Amino acid sequence: MRTGTRASYEERILRVQMYIQRHLDASLALEELSKIACFSPYHFHRVFQGMVGESLQEYIRRLRLERAAQALCYADTSVTQLAFAAGYETHESFTRAFRKQFGASPKQYRNQCMYRAQNNVKQPVQRYVTIIQQMGALDMEARVEEFKPMNVAFIRHVGPYAECHSAWEKLCGHSSVAQTFGPDTLCIGLCYDDPDVTEADKIRLDVCVTVPADFQPGDGINVQQIEGGKYAVLTHRGSYDGLHDCYRWLYGTWLPDSGYETKGSHSMEIYRNNPDETPEEDCLTDICVPLA
């Protein structure tokens, strides 16, 4: 496949993937998605599987089951409700699919999450808080902030979060992006998957920088708008290795006691300084979770 053709195909498949993640509760019919990609249904199905490594239905099914797994860990939603939300007509069919994906029934999976929480957080809470503070969280009181919508240029990275450096290099090194940089430019990671749930090679991350509304994408650079609204924010100082424990505390301890519900299918990380120019222990990251 020629370079120009591959870039066009990748952009069209990414367009579909972003539509899916924003409309995961919709029917997501093959014919509808093929139109978004500007392929015939016959070719779209084959192109999607060839480029993503999963069939369209496998991909949608996996995202819905992973969303259910996260809800089992961090919400009180009943298994029946999760089954319907994932597109299953019966509790039994959902349980079979969930067990195949995660090796445990939904009830067993929720119990495992509760066991981990009780042993790592609740007994006692201060033990877990201390670990996170040692990893760099500035405090253990998340705050609620209002964000305006942000236009960003981005590249999607698929794979372990820690292996996204080449995506950042490509994005920030691109001339059309670099010429927009200014004192108010933000570097942002949009994180769609929980490493406790999603296999490492399937984790999705959009590496982003804010750009003017008239920025023109191209050459592998795409654009999107990050939704504004209320976010729970926890500031982390230090190695990015400590971010995941902060997420566990934010979702498992702060959120259930906050009176808020989460919104959307992603979290946002705002990197407040340049890790190439900042000592690891001084790197600042705002972990931002959208609230309903």
Coordinates of N, CA, C and O in Angstrom, one line a residue, residues 153-155 164-181 185-188 207-210 221 271 274-276:
A153 N -4.7 19.2 18.3 CA -4.1 18.3 17.3 C -3.7 17.1 18.0 O -3.2 17.2 19.1
F154 N -3.8 15.9 17.3 CA -3.5 14.7 18.1 C -3.0 13.6 17.1 O -3.3 13.6 15.9
I155 N -2.3 12.6 17.7 CA -2.0 11.4 17.1 C -2.4 10.3 18.1 O -2.2 10.4 19.3
C164 N 4.7 5.7 24.5 CA 4.1 6.7 23.6 C 5.0 7.8 23.2 O 4.6 8.7 22.5
H165 N 6.3 7.6 23.5 CA 7.3 8.7 23.2 C 7.4 9.1 21.7 O 7.4 10.2 21.4
S166 N 7.3 8.0 20.9 CA 7.5 8.3 19.4 C 6.3 9.1 18.9 O 6.4 9.9 18.0
A167 N 5.1 8.8 19.5 CA 3.9 9.6 19.1 C 4.1 11.1 19.4 O 3.7 12.0 18.6
W168 N 4.6 11.3 20.6 CA 4.9 12.7 21.0 C 5.9 13.4 20.1 O 5.7 14.6 19.7
E169 N 6.9 12.7 19.8 CA 8.0 13.2 18.9 C 7.4 13.6 17.6 O 7.7 14.7 17.0
K170 N 6.6 12.7 17.0 CA 6.0 13.0 15.7 C 5.1 14.2 15.8 O 5.1 15.1 14.9
L171 N 4.2 14.2 16.8 CA 3.3 15.3 16.9 C 4.0 16.7 17.1 O 3.7 17.6 16.4
C172 N 4.8 16.7 18.1 CA 5.5 18.0 18.5 C 6.6 18.4 17.5 O 6.9 19.6 17.4
G173 N 7.1 17.4 16.7 CA 8.1 17.7 15.7 C 7.5 18.1 14.4 O 8.3 18.5 13.5
H174 N 6.2 18.0 14.2 CA 5.6 18.4 12.9 C 5.5 19.9 12.8 O 5.1 20.6 13.7
S175 N 6.0 20.4 11.6 CA 6.1 21.8 11.5 C 4.8 22.6 11.6 O 4.8 23.7 12.3
S176 N 3.7 22.0 11.1 CA 2.4 22.7 11.2 C 2.0 22.8 12.7 O 1.2 23.8 13.0
V177 N 2.3 21.9 13.5 CA 2.0 21.9 14.9 C 2.9 22.8 15.7 O 2.5 23.6 16.5
A178 N 4.2 22.6 15.4 CA 5.2 23.4 16.2 C 5.1 24.9 16.0 O 5.3 25.6 17.0
Q179 N 4.6 25.3 14.9 CA 4.5 26.8 14.7 C 3.3 27.4 15.4 O 3.2 28.6 15.5
T180 N 2.5 26.6 16.0 CA 1.4 27.1 16.8 C 1.7 27.2 18.3 O 1.0 27.7 19.0
F181 N 2.9 26.7 18.7 CA 3.3 26.7 20.1 C 3.4 28.1 20.6 O 3.9 29.0 20.0
T185 N 0.0 27.0 25.2 CA -0.1 25.7 24.6 C -0.1 24.7 25.7 O 0.8 24.7 26.6
L186 N -1.0 23.7 25.7 CA -1.1 22.6 26.7 C -0.8 21.3 26.0 O -1.2 21.1 24.8
C187 N 0.0 20.5 26.6 CA 0.2 19.1 26.2 C -0.7 18.2 27.0 O -0.7 18.2 28.2
I188 N -1.5 17.4 26.3 CA -2.6 16.6 27.0 C -2.6 15.2 26.5 O -2.3 14.9 25.3
V207 N -2.3 11.5 22.1 CA -1.4 12.5 22.5 C -1.7 13.8 21.8 O -1.9 13.8 20.6
C208 N -1.9 14.9 22.5 CA -2.6 16.1 22.0 C -1.8 17.3 22.4 O -1.2 17.4 23.5
V209 N -1.9 18.3 21.6 CA -1.5 19.7 21.9 C -2.6 20.6 21.5 O -3.3 20.4 20.5
T210 N -2.9 21.7 22.3 CA -3.9 22.6 22.0 C -3.5 23.4 20.8 O -2.3 23.8 20.6
I221 N -1.6 13.9 11.2 CA -2.1 14.7 12.3 C -3.6 14.9 12.2 O -4.1 15.4 11.1
Y271 N 0.0 17.8 31.1 CA 1.4 17.7 31.5 C 1.9 19.1 31.6 O 2.0 19.9 30.6
N274 N 7.8 20.1 30.8 CA 8.4 19.2 29.8 C 9.3 18.2 30.5 O 10.3 18.5 31.1
P275 N 9.0 16.9 30.3 CA 9.8 15.9 31.0 C 11.2 15.8 30.5 O 12.1 15.2 31.2
D276 N 11.4 16.3 29.3 CA 12.8 16.3 28.8 C 13.7 17.3 29.4 O 14.9 17.3 29.3

